[in-house]
């Protein structure tokens, strides 16, 4: 696996060409590795980029212009080789374009850019999507970074505009194995924004937080110290750890898009939280990982 790194006095970031995926984020003050190291006994990834799908299509299928396309969970970008377009002392930029294989799953040509930039103890992750078709393009994109932690003793703090949330509402994945959204919703009252984690919290897969309830989620260690913060300037985000594995990590996931609801009609242009681009239009956004 070909990787590239950038570093400064505070942090070192390593990114693979495969999936343009973060593989390591080291805090230099104590040498701590903050990213999950893809142990397949729990989950064999670290921080995949989700494109052009976040979550699952209902029955793994989408319908566009009368044709049915099949695509697995979270799309295909995470399993493809990106080109390293540029590298400087504090920045990496990768690019991916459609292929014959991708067009069988997803009926659009595209240019997907993934950037990583260091600024002190902050990593800015940028996403750029360009529609190079002569028709409207439909897509989702999201992050899935996994951070080392002990579920029993670490906590999460939810914030909106710098203030802790009093409560968050999580939509729940259906128990039918479809990987799609149920009608169930859980309310989690918070003490100063704090949510305690456990295996039970993730017993029904990911927690999905819609409607921009929070714009930042902070991981806090067993001593009450902030470890890192993920900004979520996105319509929704997910929090996940593998069901029933007591895995030593949690994923904090900013999303532009999510899985379909159970029973959705599969029409690509009618997906909830979907994104559209006119011909030659460009979508740009970013989120931050701030290390403490």
Short mmCIF file of C-alpha atoms in Angstrom, two decimals:
data_model
loop_
_atom_site.label_atom_id
_atom_site.label_comp_id
_atom_site.label_asym_id
_atom_site.label_seq_id
_atom_site.Cartn_x
_atom_site.Cartn_y
_atom_site.Cartn_z
CA UNK A 1 0.00 0.00 0.00
CA UNK A 2 1.46 3.35 -1.06
CA UNK A 3 1.18 6.04 1.62
CA UNK A 4 2.22 9.67 1.98
CA UNK A 5 2.65 11.78 5.10
CA UNK A 6 2.68 15.40 6.16
CA UNK A 7 3.70 16.69 9.56
CA UNK A 8 4.46 19.70 11.69
CA UNK A 9 5.66 20.19 15.26
CA UNK A 10 2.38 18.93 16.73
CA UNK A 11 0.96 16.14 14.55
CA UNK A 12 1.85 13.69 11.78
CA UNK A 13 -0.76 12.51 9.28
CA UNK A 14 -0.38 9.50 6.96
CA UNK A 15 -2.75 8.92 4.04
CA UNK A 16 -2.92 5.96 1.62
CA UNK A 17 -3.48 6.27 -2.11
CA UNK A 18 -5.93 3.38 -1.71
CA UNK A 19 -9.20 5.14 -0.99
CA UNK A 20 -7.34 8.40 -0.17
CA UNK A 21 -7.83 7.11 3.38
CA UNK A 22 -6.22 8.43 6.54
CA UNK A 23 -4.13 5.60 8.01
CA UNK A 24 -2.49 7.34 10.96
CA UNK A 25 -2.70 10.53 13.01
CA UNK A 26 -0.01 10.85 15.66
CA UNK A 27 0.04 13.43 18.44
CA UNK A 28 3.72 14.23 18.78
CA UNK A 29 3.61 15.47 22.38
CA UNK A 30 3.26 11.90 23.64
CA UNK A 31 3.48 9.78 20.47
CA UNK A 32 -0.16 8.69 20.78
CA UNK A 33 -1.77 7.09 17.72
CA UNK A 34 -5.26 8.54 17.54
CA UNK A 35 -6.60 6.54 14.59
CA UNK A 36 -7.89 2.98 14.68
CA UNK A 37 -5.35 0.74 12.92
CA UNK A 38 -7.72 -1.37 10.81
CA UNK A 39 -7.55 -4.64 12.77
CA UNK A 40 -9.91 -6.82 10.74
CA UNK A 41 -10.92 -8.78 13.85
CA UNK A 42 -13.04 -5.72 14.62
CA UNK A 43 -13.12 -3.60 11.43
CA UNK A 44 -10.54 -3.59 8.68
CA UNK A 45 -10.61 0.11 7.85
CA UNK A 46 -9.44 3.36 9.43
CA UNK A 47 -11.16 6.35 7.83
CA UNK A 48 -12.80 5.53 4.49
CA UNK A 49 -14.28 8.21 2.25
CA UNK A 50 -17.91 7.36 1.45
CA UNK A 51 -18.79 8.17 -2.19
CA UNK A 52 -21.08 8.26 -4.12
CA UNK A 53 -23.21 6.61 -1.44
CA UNK A 54 -23.43 6.97 2.33
CA UNK A 55 -24.97 3.87 3.90
CA UNK A 56 -27.12 1.56 1.78
CA UNK A 57 -29.60 1.81 -1.02
CA UNK A 58 -32.81 -0.03 -0.17
CA UNK A 59 -32.19 -3.60 -1.38
CA UNK A 60 -28.75 -2.36 -2.59
CA UNK A 61 -30.38 -0.89 -5.71
CA UNK A 62 -31.06 2.50 -7.25
CA UNK A 63 -33.17 3.33 -10.28
CA UNK A 64 -32.22 6.08 -12.72
CA UNK A 65 -33.83 6.78 -16.11
CA UNK A 66 -35.56 3.41 -15.96
CA UNK A 67 -32.38 1.42 -15.38
CA UNK A 68 -31.48 -0.39 -12.14
CA UNK A 69 -27.99 -0.13 -10.66
CA UNK A 70 -26.60 -2.20 -7.79
CA UNK A 71 -24.01 -0.84 -5.38
CA UNK A 72 -22.80 -1.97 -1.96
CA UNK A 73 -22.73 -0.03 1.29
CA UNK A 74 -20.89 3.30 1.28
CA UNK A 75 -20.12 3.25 -2.44
CA UNK A 76 -16.91 2.35 -4.24
CA UNK A 77 -14.42 5.21 -3.75
CA UNK A 78 -13.02 3.70 -0.54
CA UNK A 79 -11.85 0.64 -2.53
CA UNK A 80 -10.26 2.48 -5.46
CA UNK A 81 -6.75 3.81 -6.09
CA UNK A 82 -6.57 7.60 -6.10
CA UNK A 83 -3.90 9.65 -7.86
CA UNK A 84 -1.74 11.92 -5.71
CA UNK A 85 -2.09 15.23 -7.55
CA UNK A 86 -0.05 17.47 -5.26
CA UNK A 87 1.93 17.43 -2.04
CA UNK A 88 3.53 20.19 0.01
CA UNK A 89 4.90 20.41 3.54
CA UNK A 90 1.42 20.67 5.03
CA UNK A 91 -0.97 19.47 2.33
CA UNK A 92 -1.93 16.39 0.28
CA UNK A 93 -4.44 16.31 -2.56
CA UNK A 94 -5.80 13.17 -4.23
CA UNK A 95 -8.10 12.69 -7.19
CA UNK A 96 -10.34 9.93 -8.56
CA UNK A 97 -12.32 9.73 -11.80
CA UNK A 98 -14.98 7.33 -13.01
CA UNK A 99 -14.04 4.01 -14.58
CA UNK A 100 -15.79 1.38 -16.67
CA UNK A 101 -16.46 -0.54 -13.45
CA UNK A 102 -17.86 2.46 -11.59
CA UNK A 103 -20.23 3.29 -14.45
CA UNK A 104 -21.82 -0.15 -14.08
CA UNK A 105 -22.78 0.75 -10.50
CA UNK A 106 -23.30 4.50 -10.78
CA UNK A 107 -24.38 6.17 -14.03
CA UNK A 108 -22.31 9.35 -13.81
CA UNK A 109 -18.85 10.53 -14.74
CA UNK A 110 -17.16 12.59 -12.03
CA UNK A 111 -13.96 14.05 -10.64
CA UNK A 112 -13.62 13.47 -6.88
CA UNK A 113 -10.91 15.40 -5.02
CA UNK A 114 -9.86 14.62 -1.44
CA UNK A 115 -7.55 17.06 0.36
CA UNK A 116 -5.76 17.03 3.70
CA UNK A 117 -4.19 20.15 5.20
CA UNK A 118 -2.43 20.69 8.52
CA UNK A 119 -2.74 23.91 10.51
CA UNK A 120 -1.21 23.53 13.93
CA UNK A 121 -3.01 20.65 15.64
CA UNK A 122 -5.88 20.74 13.13
CA UNK A 123 -6.42 18.51 10.09
CA UNK A 124 -8.81 19.92 7.50
CA UNK A 125 -10.33 17.24 5.28
CA UNK A 126 -11.75 18.69 2.05
CA UNK A 127 -14.03 17.10 -0.53
CA UNK A 128 -14.53 18.37 -4.08
CA UNK A 129 -16.98 16.76 -6.50
CA UNK A 130 -17.24 17.91 -10.12
CA UNK A 131 -20.05 16.91 -12.45
CA UNK A 132 -18.48 16.31 -15.87
CA UNK A 133 -21.73 15.02 -17.41
CA UNK A 134 -24.21 16.87 -19.61
CA UNK A 135 -27.01 16.05 -17.15
CA UNK A 136 -27.75 16.55 -13.46
CA UNK A 137 -25.68 14.34 -11.17
CA UNK A 138 -26.94 12.82 -7.90
CA UNK A 139 -24.54 11.78 -5.14
CA UNK A 140 -23.77 11.50 -1.44
CA UNK A 141 -20.44 11.91 0.31
CA UNK A 142 -19.26 11.38 3.87
CA UNK A 143 -16.41 10.64 6.24
CA UNK A 144 -15.97 7.58 8.46
CA UNK A 145 -12.90 8.27 10.67
CA UNK A 146 -12.35 5.78 13.51
CA UNK A 147 -10.62 6.91 16.70
CA UNK A 148 -8.97 4.77 19.36
CA UNK A 149 -10.85 4.77 22.66
CA UNK A 150 -12.25 2.62 25.45
CA UNK A 151 -16.03 2.53 25.08
CA UNK A 152 -16.49 1.91 28.80
CA UNK A 153 -14.59 4.96 30.01
CA UNK A 154 -14.45 7.49 27.16
CA UNK A 155 -17.37 9.81 26.42
CA UNK A 156 -18.59 12.10 23.63
CA UNK A 157 -19.58 15.75 23.96
CA UNK A 158 -22.09 17.17 21.48
CA UNK A 159 -22.08 20.90 20.75
CA UNK A 160 -23.95 23.39 18.57
CA UNK A 161 -22.40 26.82 18.00
CA UNK A 162 -20.08 26.33 20.96
CA UNK A 163 -22.82 25.37 23.40
CA UNK A 164 -23.39 21.82 24.71
CA UNK A 165 -26.52 20.03 23.54
CA UNK A 166 -29.17 19.22 26.17
CA UNK A 167 -30.48 16.26 24.17
CA UNK A 168 -29.84 14.53 20.85
CA UNK A 169 -32.25 12.44 18.79
CA UNK A 170 -30.82 9.44 16.98
CA UNK A 171 -32.49 7.61 14.12
CA UNK A 172 -31.89 3.86 14.19
CA UNK A 173 -30.99 1.29 11.54
CA UNK A 174 -33.68 -1.37 10.99
CA UNK A 175 -33.17 -4.77 12.62
CA UNK A 176 -34.06 -6.62 9.39
CA UNK A 177 -30.49 -6.75 8.07
CA UNK A 178 -31.22 -4.31 5.24
CA UNK A 179 -28.84 -1.67 6.56
CA UNK A 180 -31.59 0.88 5.97
CA UNK A 181 -33.35 3.31 8.25
CA UNK A 182 -36.21 2.23 10.49
CA UNK A 183 -38.97 4.45 11.85
CA UNK A 184 -37.48 4.17 15.34
CA UNK A 185 -35.89 7.16 17.05
CA UNK A 186 -34.03 7.32 20.37
CA UNK A 187 -33.81 10.39 22.58
CA UNK A 188 -30.58 10.77 24.55
CA UNK A 189 -30.69 13.40 27.33
CA UNK A 190 -27.20 14.85 27.85
CA UNK A 191 -25.43 16.24 30.91
CA UNK A 192 -23.47 19.26 29.69
CA UNK A 193 -23.47 17.70 26.23
CA UNK A 194 -21.96 14.39 27.42
CA UNK A 195 -23.05 11.02 26.01
CA UNK A 196 -21.71 7.87 27.67
CA UNK A 197 -20.72 5.04 25.34
CA UNK A 198 -21.16 1.28 25.66
CA UNK A 199 -21.77 -1.81 23.55
CA UNK A 200 -25.46 -1.37 24.24
CA UNK A 201 -25.44 2.13 22.71
CA UNK A 202 -24.46 0.61 19.35
CA UNK A 203 -26.54 -2.57 19.63
CA UNK A 204 -28.59 -1.57 16.57
CA UNK A 205 -25.69 -0.33 14.45
CA UNK A 206 -24.96 3.35 13.83
CA UNK A 207 -26.72 6.25 15.51
CA UNK A 208 -27.82 8.75 12.85
CA UNK A 209 -28.25 12.38 13.87
CA UNK A 210 -30.25 14.44 11.37
CA UNK A 211 -31.19 18.12 11.01
CA UNK A 212 -27.83 19.61 12.05
CA UNK A 213 -28.46 18.89 15.72
CA UNK A 214 -24.76 19.39 16.49
CA UNK A 215 -21.86 20.89 14.60
CA UNK A 216 -19.02 19.38 16.65
CA UNK A 217 -18.43 16.14 18.56
CA UNK A 218 -15.52 15.84 21.00
CA UNK A 219 -13.96 12.59 22.21
CA UNK A 220 -13.10 12.75 25.93
CA UNK A 221 -10.78 10.30 27.71
CA UNK A 222 -11.21 8.46 31.02
CA UNK A 223 -9.63 11.39 32.92
CA UNK A 224 -12.09 13.89 31.48
CA UNK A 225 -9.55 15.38 29.07
CA UNK A 226 -10.48 16.32 25.51
CA UNK A 227 -8.66 14.04 23.05
CA UNK A 228 -9.92 15.41 19.73
CA UNK A 229 -12.86 17.15 18.14
CA UNK A 230 -14.56 16.43 14.82
CA UNK A 231 -16.47 19.32 13.31
CA UNK A 232 -19.68 18.35 11.54
CA UNK A 233 -20.73 21.27 9.29
CA UNK A 234 -23.01 18.79 7.55
CA UNK A 235 -26.77 18.13 7.38
CA UNK A 236 -26.33 14.99 9.45
CA UNK A 237 -23.68 12.77 11.02
CA UNK A 238 -23.28 9.27 12.36
CA UNK A 239 -21.64 7.72 15.42
CA UNK A 240 -20.73 4.04 15.22
CA UNK A 241 -18.82 1.17 16.73
CA UNK A 242 -19.28 -2.45 15.56
CA UNK A 243 -22.28 -4.26 17.00
CA UNK A 244 -21.45 -6.71 19.79
CA UNK A 245 -17.66 -6.58 19.44
CA UNK A 246 -16.73 -4.22 22.28
CA UNK A 247 -14.33 -2.66 19.77
CA UNK A 248 -11.68 -0.24 21.07
CA UNK A 249 -12.71 2.61 18.78
CA UNK A 250 -15.58 4.89 17.81
CA UNK A 251 -16.35 6.50 14.46
CA UNK A 252 -17.54 10.12 14.28
CA UNK A 253 -18.86 10.57 10.75
CA UNK A 254 -19.81 13.85 9.00
CA UNK A 255 -22.23 13.10 6.17
CA UNK A 256 -23.88 14.72 3.18
CA UNK A 257 -26.36 11.87 2.71
CA UNK A 258 -27.47 8.70 4.46
CA UNK A 259 -28.99 5.27 3.87
CA UNK A 260 -32.47 4.89 2.40
CA UNK A 261 -35.48 4.21 4.55
CA UNK A 262 -36.88 0.68 4.52
CA UNK A 263 -39.33 0.49 1.61
CA UNK A 264 -37.95 3.50 -0.32
CA UNK A 265 -38.89 3.56 -4.03
CA UNK A 266 -35.18 3.44 -5.07
CA UNK A 267 -35.40 6.45 -7.41
CA UNK A 268 -31.99 8.10 -7.29
CA UNK A 269 -33.31 11.62 -7.76
CA UNK A 270 -35.77 11.27 -4.84
CA UNK A 271 -33.33 10.10 -2.12
CA UNK A 272 -33.55 11.92 1.20
CA UNK A 273 -30.49 14.07 1.95
CA UNK A 274 -29.24 13.50 -1.59
CA UNK A 275 -27.11 16.12 -3.35
CA UNK A 276 -27.39 17.40 -6.90
CA UNK A 277 -24.92 19.03 -9.27
CA UNK A 278 -25.74 20.68 -12.58
CA UNK A 279 -23.42 19.96 -15.53
CA UNK A 280 -19.89 21.29 -14.83
CA UNK A 281 -20.94 22.43 -11.35
CA UNK A 282 -18.53 21.80 -8.45
CA UNK A 283 -19.40 20.83 -4.86
CA UNK A 284 -16.87 21.90 -2.21
CA UNK A 285 -16.93 21.28 1.52
CA UNK A 286 -14.66 20.29 4.41
CA UNK A 287 -14.55 19.18 8.03
CA UNK A 288 -11.85 19.36 10.71
CA UNK A 289 -10.21 16.98 13.15
CA UNK A 290 -8.75 19.06 15.98
CA UNK A 291 -6.20 17.33 18.23
CA UNK A 292 -5.75 18.33 21.89
#
